[in-house]
Coordinates of C-alpha atoms in Angstrom, one line a residue:
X1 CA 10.8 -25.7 16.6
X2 CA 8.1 -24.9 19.3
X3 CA 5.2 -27.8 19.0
X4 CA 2.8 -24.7 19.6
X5 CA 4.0 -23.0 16.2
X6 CA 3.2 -26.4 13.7
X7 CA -1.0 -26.6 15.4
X8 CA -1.5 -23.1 13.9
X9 CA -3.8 -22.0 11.0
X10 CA -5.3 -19.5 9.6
X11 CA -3.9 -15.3 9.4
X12 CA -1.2 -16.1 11.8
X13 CA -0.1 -19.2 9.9
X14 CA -0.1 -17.2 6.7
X15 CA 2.2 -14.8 8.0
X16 CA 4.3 -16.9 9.9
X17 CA 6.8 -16.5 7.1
X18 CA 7.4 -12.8 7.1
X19 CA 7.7 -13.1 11.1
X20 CA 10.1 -15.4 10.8
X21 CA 12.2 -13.7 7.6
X22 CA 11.7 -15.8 5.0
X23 CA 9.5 -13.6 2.7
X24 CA 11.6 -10.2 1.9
X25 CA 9.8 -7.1 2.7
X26 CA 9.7 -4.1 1.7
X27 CA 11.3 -2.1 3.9
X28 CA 10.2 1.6 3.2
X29 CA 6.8 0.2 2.9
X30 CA 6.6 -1.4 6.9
X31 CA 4.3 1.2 9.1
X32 CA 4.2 -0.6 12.5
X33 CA 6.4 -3.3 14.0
X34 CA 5.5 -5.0 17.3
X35 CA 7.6 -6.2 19.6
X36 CA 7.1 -8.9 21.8
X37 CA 10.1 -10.2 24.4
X38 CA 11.6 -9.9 27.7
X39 CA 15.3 -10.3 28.4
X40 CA 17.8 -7.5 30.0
X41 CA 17.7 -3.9 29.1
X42 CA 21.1 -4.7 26.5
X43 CA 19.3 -7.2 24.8
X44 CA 16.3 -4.9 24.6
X45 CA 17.9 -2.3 23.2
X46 CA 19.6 -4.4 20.9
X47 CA 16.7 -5.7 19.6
X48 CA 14.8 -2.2 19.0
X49 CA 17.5 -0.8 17.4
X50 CA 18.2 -3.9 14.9
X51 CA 14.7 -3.2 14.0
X52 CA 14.3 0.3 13.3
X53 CA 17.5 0.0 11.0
X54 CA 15.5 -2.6 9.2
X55 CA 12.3 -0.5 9.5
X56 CA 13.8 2.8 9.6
X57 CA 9.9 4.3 9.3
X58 CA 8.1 2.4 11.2
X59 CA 6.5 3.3 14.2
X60 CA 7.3 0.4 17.1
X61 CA 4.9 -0.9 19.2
X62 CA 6.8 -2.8 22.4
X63 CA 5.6 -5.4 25.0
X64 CA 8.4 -6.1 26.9
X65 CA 8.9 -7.8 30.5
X66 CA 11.8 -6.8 31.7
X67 CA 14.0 -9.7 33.3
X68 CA 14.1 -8.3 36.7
X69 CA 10.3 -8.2 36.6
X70 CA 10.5 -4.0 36.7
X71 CA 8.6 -2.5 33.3
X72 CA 10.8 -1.4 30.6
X73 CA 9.9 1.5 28.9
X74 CA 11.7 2.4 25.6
X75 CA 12.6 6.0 24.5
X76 CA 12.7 5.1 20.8
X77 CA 12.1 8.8 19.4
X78 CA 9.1 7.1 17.9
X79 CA 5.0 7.5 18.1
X80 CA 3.8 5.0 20.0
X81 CA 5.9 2.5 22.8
X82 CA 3.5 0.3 24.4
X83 CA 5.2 -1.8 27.5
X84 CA 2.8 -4.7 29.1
X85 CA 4.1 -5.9 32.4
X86 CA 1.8 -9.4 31.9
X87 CA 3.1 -10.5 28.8
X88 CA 5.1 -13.7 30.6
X89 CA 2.4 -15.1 31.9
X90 CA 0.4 -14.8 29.2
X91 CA 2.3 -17.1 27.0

């Protein structure tokens, strides 16, 4: 386990269970999932589509790097796709 994840407190430790799938959901209920990654455009895809099966009305919000450091933008059908080319150097 990352050392980073057992210093946390407060909302983010609170929800660290549903994040991590330990607390069931309910699925109809789930309006927005975000994304956060980077990896190749398989996984990526991959990954969005696992989650809108699981969240089949919820809108996804993405903030991907793609691996070969070129943005990845996501034609999910959906509202609202969101790609942020800093997000691996801001973790």
């Amino acid at each position: 386990m990352n050392k980073r994840l057992l210093n946390i407190s407060g909302p983010l430790q609170r929800i660290l269970p549903f994040l991590r799938g330990r607390v069931p959901l309910d699925q109809e209920q789930v309006r927005r999932v975000l994304i956060v990654g980077s990896g190749s455009i398989p996984h990526i895809r991959k990954v969005i589509g696992a989650v809108h099966t699981r969240f089949p009305k919820a809108r996804l919000v993405l903030m991907i790097w793609h691996s070969n450091q070129h943005l990845f933008y996501s034609n999910t059908g959906l509202d609202e796709t969101i790609a942020y080319q800093g997000l691996h150097q801001a973790l």
